[in-house]
Short mmCIF file of C-alpha atoms in Angstrom, two decimals:
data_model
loop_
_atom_site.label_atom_id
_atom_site.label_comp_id
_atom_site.label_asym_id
_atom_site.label_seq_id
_atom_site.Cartn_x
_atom_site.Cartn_y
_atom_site.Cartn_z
CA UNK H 1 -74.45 -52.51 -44.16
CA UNK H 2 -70.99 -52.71 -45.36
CA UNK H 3 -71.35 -48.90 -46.27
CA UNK H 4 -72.28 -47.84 -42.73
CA UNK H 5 -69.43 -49.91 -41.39
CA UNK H 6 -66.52 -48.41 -43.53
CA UNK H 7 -68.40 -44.36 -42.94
CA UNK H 8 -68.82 -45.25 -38.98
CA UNK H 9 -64.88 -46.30 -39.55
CA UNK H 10 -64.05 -43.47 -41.19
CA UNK H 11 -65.41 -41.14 -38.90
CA UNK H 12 -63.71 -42.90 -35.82
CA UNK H 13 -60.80 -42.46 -37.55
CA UNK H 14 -61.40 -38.20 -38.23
CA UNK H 15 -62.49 -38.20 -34.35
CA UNK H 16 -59.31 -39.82 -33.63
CA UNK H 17 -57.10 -37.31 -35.83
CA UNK H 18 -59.05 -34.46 -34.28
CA UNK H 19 -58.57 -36.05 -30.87
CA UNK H 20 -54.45 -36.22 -31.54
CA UNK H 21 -54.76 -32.28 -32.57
CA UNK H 22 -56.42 -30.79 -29.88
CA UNK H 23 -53.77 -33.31 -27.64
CA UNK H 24 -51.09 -31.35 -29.81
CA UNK H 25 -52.81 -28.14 -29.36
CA UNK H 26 -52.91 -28.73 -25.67
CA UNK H 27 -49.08 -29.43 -25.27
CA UNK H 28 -48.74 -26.77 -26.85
CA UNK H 29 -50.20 -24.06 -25.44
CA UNK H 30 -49.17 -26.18 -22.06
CA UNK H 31 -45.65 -25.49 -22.96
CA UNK H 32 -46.47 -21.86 -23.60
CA UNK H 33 -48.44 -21.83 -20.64
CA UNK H 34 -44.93 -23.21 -18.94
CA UNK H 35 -42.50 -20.38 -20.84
CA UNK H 36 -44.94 -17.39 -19.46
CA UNK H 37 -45.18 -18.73 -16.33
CA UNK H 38 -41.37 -19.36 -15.95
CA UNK H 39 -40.71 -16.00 -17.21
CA UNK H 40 -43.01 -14.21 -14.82
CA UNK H 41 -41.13 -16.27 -11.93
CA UNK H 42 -37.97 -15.00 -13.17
CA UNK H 43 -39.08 -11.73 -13.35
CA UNK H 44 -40.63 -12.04 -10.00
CA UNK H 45 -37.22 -13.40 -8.54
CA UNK H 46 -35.24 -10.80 -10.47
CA UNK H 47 -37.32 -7.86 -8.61
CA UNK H 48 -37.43 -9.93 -5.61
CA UNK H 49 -33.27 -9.85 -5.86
CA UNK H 50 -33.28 -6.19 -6.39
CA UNK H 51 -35.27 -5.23 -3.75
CA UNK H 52 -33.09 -7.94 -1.02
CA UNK H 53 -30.01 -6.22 -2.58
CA UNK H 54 -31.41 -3.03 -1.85
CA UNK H 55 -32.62 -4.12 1.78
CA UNK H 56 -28.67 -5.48 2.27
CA UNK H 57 -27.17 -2.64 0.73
CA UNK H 58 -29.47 0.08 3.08
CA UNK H 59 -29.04 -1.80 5.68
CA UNK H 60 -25.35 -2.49 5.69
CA UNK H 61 -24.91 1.71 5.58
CA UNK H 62 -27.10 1.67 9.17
CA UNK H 63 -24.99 -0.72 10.33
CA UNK H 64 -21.85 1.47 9.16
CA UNK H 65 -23.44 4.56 10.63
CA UNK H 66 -24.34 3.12 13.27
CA UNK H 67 -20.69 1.83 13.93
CA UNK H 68 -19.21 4.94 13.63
CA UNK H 69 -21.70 6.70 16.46
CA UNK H 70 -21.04 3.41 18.17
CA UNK H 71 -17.54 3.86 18.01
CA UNK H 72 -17.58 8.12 18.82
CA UNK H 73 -20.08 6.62 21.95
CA UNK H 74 -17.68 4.27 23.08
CA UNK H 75 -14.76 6.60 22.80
CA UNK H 76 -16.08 9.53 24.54
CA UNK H 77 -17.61 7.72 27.77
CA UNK H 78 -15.60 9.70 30.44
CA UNK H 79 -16.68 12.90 28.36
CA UNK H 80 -20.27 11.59 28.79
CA UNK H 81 -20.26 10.92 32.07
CA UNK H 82 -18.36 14.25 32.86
CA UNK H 83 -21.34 16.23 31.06
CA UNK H 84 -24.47 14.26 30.74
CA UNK H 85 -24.91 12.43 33.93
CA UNK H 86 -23.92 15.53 35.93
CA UNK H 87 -26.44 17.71 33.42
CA UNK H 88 -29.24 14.54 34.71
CA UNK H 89 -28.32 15.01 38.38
CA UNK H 90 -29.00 18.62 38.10
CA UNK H 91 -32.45 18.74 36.34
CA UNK H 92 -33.21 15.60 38.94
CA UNK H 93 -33.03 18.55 41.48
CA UNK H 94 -35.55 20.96 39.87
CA UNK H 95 -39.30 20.80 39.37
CA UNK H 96 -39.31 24.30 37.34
CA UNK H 97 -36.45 26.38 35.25
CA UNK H 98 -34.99 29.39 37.06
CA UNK H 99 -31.82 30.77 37.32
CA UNK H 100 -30.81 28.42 39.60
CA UNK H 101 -30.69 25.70 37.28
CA UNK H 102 -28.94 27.78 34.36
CA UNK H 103 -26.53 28.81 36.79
CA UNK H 104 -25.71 24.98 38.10
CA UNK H 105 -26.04 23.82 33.55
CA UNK H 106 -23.29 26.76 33.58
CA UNK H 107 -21.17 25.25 35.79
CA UNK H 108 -20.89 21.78 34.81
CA UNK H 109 -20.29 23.41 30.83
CA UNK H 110 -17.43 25.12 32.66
CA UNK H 111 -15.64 22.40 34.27
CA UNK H 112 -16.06 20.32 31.20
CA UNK H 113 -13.54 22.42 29.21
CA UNK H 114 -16.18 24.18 27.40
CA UNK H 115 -14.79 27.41 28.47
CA UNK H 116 -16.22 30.45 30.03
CA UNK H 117 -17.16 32.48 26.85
CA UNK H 118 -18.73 29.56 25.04
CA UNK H 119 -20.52 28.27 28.01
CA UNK H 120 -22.42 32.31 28.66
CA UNK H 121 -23.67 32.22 24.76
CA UNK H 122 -25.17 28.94 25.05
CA UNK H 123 -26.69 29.66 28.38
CA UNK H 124 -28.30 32.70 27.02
CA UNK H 125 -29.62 31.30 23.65
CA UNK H 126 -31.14 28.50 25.67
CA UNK H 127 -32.83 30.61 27.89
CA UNK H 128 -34.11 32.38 24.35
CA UNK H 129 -35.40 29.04 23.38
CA UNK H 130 -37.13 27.91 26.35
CA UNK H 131 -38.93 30.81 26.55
CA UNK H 132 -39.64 31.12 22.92
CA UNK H 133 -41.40 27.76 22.98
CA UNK H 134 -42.82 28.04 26.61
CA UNK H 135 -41.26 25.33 27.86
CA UNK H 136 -42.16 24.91 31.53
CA UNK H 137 -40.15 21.17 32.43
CA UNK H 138 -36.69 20.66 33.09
CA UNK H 139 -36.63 17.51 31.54
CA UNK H 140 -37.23 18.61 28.14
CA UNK H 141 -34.40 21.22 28.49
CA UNK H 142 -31.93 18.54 27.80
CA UNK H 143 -32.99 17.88 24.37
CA UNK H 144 -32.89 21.65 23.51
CA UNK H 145 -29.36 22.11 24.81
CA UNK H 146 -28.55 18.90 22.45
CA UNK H 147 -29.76 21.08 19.43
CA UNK H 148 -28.51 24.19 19.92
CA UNK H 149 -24.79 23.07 21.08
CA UNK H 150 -25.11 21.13 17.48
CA UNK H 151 -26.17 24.40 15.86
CA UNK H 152 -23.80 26.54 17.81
CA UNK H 153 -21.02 24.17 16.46
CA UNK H 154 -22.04 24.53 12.53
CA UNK H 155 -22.98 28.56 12.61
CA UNK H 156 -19.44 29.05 10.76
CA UNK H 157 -20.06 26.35 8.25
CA UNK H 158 -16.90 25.21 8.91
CA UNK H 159 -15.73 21.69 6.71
CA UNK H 160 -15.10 18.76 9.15
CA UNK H 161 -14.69 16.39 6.18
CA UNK H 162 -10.99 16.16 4.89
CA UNK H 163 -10.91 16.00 1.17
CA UNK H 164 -8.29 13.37 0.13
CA UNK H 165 -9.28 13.45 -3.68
CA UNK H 166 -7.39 16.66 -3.97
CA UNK H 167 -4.64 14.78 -5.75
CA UNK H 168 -2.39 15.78 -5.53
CA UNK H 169 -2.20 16.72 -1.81
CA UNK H 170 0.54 17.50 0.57
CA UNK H 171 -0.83 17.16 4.39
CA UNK H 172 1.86 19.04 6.62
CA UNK H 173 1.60 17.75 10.29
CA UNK H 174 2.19 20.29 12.80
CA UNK H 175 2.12 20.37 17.05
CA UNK H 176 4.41 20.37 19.87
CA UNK H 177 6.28 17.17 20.73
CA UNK H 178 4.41 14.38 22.86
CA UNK H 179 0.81 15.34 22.00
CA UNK H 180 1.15 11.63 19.26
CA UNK H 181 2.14 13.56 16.07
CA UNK H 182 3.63 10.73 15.20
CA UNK H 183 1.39 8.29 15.67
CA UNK H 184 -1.30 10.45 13.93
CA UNK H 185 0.73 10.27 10.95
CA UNK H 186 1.18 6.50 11.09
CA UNK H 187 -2.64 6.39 11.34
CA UNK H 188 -3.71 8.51 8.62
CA UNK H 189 -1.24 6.50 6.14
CA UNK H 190 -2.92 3.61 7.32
CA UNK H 191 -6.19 5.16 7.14
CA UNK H 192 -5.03 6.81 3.52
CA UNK H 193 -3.70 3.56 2.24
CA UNK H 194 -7.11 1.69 2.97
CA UNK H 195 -8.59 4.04 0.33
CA UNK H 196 -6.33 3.19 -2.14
CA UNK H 197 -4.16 6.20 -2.36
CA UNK H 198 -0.32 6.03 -2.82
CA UNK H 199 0.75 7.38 -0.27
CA UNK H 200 5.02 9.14 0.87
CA UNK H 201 6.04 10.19 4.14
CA UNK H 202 8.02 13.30 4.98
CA UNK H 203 10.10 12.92 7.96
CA UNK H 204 10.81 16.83 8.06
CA UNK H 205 10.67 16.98 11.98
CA UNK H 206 14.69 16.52 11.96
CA UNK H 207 15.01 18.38 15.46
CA UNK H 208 13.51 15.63 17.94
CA UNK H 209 15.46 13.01 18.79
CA UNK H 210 14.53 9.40 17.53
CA UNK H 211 11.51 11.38 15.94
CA UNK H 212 12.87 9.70 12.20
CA UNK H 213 13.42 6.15 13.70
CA UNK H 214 9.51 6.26 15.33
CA UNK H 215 8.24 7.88 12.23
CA UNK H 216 10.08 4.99 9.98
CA UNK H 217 8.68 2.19 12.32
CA UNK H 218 5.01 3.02 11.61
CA UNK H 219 5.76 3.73 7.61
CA UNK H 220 6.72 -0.04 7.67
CA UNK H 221 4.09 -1.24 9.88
CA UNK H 222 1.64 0.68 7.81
CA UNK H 223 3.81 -0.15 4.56
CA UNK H 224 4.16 2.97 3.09
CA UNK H 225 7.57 4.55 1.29
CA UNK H 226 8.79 7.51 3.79
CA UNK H 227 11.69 9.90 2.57
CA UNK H 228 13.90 11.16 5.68
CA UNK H 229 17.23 12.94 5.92
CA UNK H 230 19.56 12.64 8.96
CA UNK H 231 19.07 14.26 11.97
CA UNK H 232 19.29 18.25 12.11
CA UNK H 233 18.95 18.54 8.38
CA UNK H 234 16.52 21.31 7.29
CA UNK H 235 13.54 19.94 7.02
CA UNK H 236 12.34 21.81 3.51
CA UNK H 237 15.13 20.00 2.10
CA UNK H 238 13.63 16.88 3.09
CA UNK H 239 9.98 18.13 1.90
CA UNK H 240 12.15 19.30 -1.52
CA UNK H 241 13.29 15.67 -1.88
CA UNK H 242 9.98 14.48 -1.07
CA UNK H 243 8.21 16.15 -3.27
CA UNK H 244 10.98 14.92 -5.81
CA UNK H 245 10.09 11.12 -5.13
CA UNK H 246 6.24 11.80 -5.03
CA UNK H 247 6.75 13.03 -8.59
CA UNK H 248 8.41 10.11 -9.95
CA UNK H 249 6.40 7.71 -8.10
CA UNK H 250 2.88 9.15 -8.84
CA UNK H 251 1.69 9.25 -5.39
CA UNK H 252 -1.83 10.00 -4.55
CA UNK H 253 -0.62 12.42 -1.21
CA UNK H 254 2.45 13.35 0.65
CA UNK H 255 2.05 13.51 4.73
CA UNK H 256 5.11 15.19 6.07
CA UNK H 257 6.18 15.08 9.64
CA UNK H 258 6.98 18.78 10.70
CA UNK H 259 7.58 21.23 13.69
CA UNK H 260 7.28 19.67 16.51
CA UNK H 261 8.23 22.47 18.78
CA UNK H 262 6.93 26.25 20.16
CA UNK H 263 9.49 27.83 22.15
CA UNK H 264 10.75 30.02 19.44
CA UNK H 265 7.91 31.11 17.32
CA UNK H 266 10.10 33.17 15.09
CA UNK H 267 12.25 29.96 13.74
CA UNK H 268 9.30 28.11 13.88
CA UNK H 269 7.66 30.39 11.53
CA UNK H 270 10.43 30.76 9.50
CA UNK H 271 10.82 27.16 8.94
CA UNK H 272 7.11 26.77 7.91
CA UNK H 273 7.13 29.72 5.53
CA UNK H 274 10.47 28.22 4.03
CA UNK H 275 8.75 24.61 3.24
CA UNK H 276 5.66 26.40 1.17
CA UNK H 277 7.80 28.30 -0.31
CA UNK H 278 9.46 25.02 -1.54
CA UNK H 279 6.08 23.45 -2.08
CA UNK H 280 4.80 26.23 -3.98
CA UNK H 281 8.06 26.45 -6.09
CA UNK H 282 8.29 22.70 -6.67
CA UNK H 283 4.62 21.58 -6.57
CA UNK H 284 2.52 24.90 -7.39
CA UNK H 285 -0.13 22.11 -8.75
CA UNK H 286 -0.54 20.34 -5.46
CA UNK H 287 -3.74 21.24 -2.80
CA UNK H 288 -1.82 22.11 0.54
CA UNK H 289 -3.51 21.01 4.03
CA UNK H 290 -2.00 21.80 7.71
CA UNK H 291 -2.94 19.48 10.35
CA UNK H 292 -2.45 20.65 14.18
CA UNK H 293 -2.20 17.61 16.63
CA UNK H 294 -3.73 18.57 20.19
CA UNK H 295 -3.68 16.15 23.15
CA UNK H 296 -7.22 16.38 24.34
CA UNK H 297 -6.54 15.36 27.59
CA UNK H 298 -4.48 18.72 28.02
CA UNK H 299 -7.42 20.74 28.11
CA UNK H 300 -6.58 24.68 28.73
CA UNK H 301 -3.27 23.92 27.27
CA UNK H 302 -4.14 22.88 24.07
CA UNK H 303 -6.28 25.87 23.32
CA UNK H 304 -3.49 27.89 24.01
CA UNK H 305 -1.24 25.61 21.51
CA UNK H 306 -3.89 26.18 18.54
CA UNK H 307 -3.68 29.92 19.52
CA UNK H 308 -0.12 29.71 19.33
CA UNK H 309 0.75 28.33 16.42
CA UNK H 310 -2.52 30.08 14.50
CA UNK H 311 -0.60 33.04 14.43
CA UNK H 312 2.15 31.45 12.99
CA UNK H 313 0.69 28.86 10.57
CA UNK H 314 -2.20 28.77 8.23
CA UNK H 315 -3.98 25.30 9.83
CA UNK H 316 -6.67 23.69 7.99
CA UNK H 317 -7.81 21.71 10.34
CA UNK H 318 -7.27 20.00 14.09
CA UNK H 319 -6.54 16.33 15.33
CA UNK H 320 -7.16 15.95 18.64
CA UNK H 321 -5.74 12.70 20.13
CA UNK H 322 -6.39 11.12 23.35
CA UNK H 323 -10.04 11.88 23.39
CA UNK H 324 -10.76 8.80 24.88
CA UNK H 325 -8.83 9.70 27.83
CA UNK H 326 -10.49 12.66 29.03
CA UNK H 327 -14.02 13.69 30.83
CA UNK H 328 -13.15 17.25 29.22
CA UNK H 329 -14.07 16.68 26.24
CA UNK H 330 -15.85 20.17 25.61
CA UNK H 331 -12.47 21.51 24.51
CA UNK H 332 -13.72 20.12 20.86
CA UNK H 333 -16.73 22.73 21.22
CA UNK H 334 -13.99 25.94 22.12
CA UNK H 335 -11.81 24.96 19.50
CA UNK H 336 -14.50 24.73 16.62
CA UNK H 337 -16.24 27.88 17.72
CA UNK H 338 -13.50 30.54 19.25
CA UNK H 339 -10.90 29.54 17.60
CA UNK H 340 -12.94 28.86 14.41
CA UNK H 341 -10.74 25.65 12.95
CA UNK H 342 -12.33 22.85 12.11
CA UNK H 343 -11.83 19.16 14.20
CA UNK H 344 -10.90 17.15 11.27
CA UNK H 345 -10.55 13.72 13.67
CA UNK H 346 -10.24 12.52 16.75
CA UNK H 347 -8.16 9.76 18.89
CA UNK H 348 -10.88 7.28 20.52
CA UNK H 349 -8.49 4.77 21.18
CA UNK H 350 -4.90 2.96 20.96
CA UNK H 351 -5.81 1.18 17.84
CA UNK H 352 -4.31 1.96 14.38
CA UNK H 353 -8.20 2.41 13.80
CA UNK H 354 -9.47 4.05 16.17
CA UNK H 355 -8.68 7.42 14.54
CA UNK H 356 -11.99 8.64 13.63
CA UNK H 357 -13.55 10.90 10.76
CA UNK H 358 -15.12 13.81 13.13
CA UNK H 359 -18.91 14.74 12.71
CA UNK H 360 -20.46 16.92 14.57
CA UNK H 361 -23.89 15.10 15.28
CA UNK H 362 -22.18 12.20 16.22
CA UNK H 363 -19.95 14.30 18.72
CA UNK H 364 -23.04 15.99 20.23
CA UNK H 365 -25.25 12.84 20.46
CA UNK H 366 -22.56 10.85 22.67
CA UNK H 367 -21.70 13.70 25.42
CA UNK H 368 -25.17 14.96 25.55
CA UNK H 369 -28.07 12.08 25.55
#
């Protein structure tokens, strides 16, 4: 009796050590259980992160491309309204394409400062495309004219985009007084500055009057070092002294004030060609760039400014200010494809940042929509 008592004990007592071991097994494989699971939520939330960061990052560049088309569509609204509505009101008034219509398109090109040569080729390579793809309704021409101005525009592969990793890089400022040389240059510091370069100004235009005191007040609004002489000094000793300073100082890029006249080509090409030959004696390493400001607003007249001083200066690109101000706005489209410069920016407003990077896309998509 005894016997079966103390072996029915004993075996309680095994079932009860097996019992506490398959508890211990249990925790711990529960713990395990825990670890994977917590990993695999980690991991989880790790991708999850990535892919949010991702979503932010993509759409934070929308947003910025989108700001800058916003901005170029904003900006050019009497340019819009000078050529897009007007192009709307005339394909209102047709039910097929004939050469009445082309000849009504070819007028409001025209009188938008397109220009008369410009206008004809893109009349006639339209009419090539609507009858290459048989298109029989007016309303669809608009889209095609959209596309081939765009096309029209890049045919010389010309670079908008100014390259301010050239370092070093002297930026020479050229155009005739009043067109806001000035306040071009106090915007591309500013603009400059924003991408961390180190930045001089040049006040080399030493002819205007108060043209040093306006330059100075926007190199200390901006806060950027600017190197002047008094007035009437030659201006390539003022680029010689800049130059000198940039040196010492390290600086990134060097935007000089210069020539702000056209009356007397012969001086004014003389005093160009004597400031790179002080740049190329003084800074043969530096990458050169010459900048032609053009009010926009000035239409005829500033085509025949860029003509001008094209024959007397190797410019690099165009700034055309004031874009905001004009319904001509087509003088962008003459200047990039008969006089074959590119637009490097353009002025769509009063603000120091309102000076915009140009694109071509962008320019086409806000004056023809």
């Amino acid at each position: 009796m005894f016997k079966n008592f103390f072996r029915s004990k004993k075996n309680d007592e095994k079932d009860k050590e097996l019992e506490e071991i398959v508890d211990i097994d249990e925790n711990e494989e529960d713990k395990e259980n825990a670890v994977e699971l917590e990993t695999q939520d980690k991991v989880e939330s790790d991708i999850l992160d990535d892919n949010i960061i991702q979503e932010i990052e993509e759409t934070e560049k929308e947003e910025d491309k989108g700001g800058l088309f916003k901005g170029f569509l904003k900006g050019l609204t009497k340019t819009r309204e000078n050529i897009s509505k007007k192009i709307d009101n005339v394909l209102l008034g047709f039910t097929k394409i004939d050469d009445d219509l082309y000849e009504m398109l070819e007028d409001t090109l025209i009188l938008s400062d397109i220009g008369g040569q410009t206008t004809m080729e893109i009349i006639d390579r339209l009419k090539d495309r609507i009858r290459e793809n048989k298109i029989k309704d007016p309303q669809l021409l608009k889209s095609e004219l959209n596309s081939l101005l765009k096309d029209i525009m890049k045919e010389d592969d010309l670079d908008n985009k100014m390259n301010i990793d050239k370092n070093p890089l002297i930026i020479l400022v050229v155009g005739v007084n009043g067109v806001g040389k000035t306040t071009t240059i106090g915007k591309l510091a500013n603009k400059y500055k924003s991408q961390n370069k180190k930045l001089l100004i040049a006040a080399a235009d030493t002819f205007r009057a108060a043209a040093i005191d306006q330059l100075g007040e926007w190199a200390n609004r901006v806060g950027v070092e600017m190197i002047s002489h008094s007035e009437g000094a030659d201006p390539a000793a003022v680029i010689f002294d800049s130059i000198t300073a940039a040196k010492s100082r390290k600086s990134d890029i060097i935007i000089c004030d210069t020539a702000g006249r056209l009356h007397n080509k012969k001086n004014l090409m003389n005093e160009l060609n004597k400031i790179h030959r002080v740049i190329e004696r003084e800074y043969p390493e530096a990458h050169s760039e010459t900048l032609l400001v053009l009010d926009a607003t000035t239409g005829q007249n500033a085509m025949s400014q860029a003509k001008e001083f094209k024959e007397v200066a190797d410019i690099s690109g165009v700034v055309l200010t004031k874009m905001d101000g004009t319904a001509k706005g087509g003088v962008v489209v003459r200047i990039q494809t008969e006089m074959h410069i590119p637009i490097k920016y353009i002025g769509l407003g009063e603000g120091i940042e309102d000076l915009k990077e140009f694109n071509i896309d962008d320019f086409v998509d806000s004056i023809i929509s």
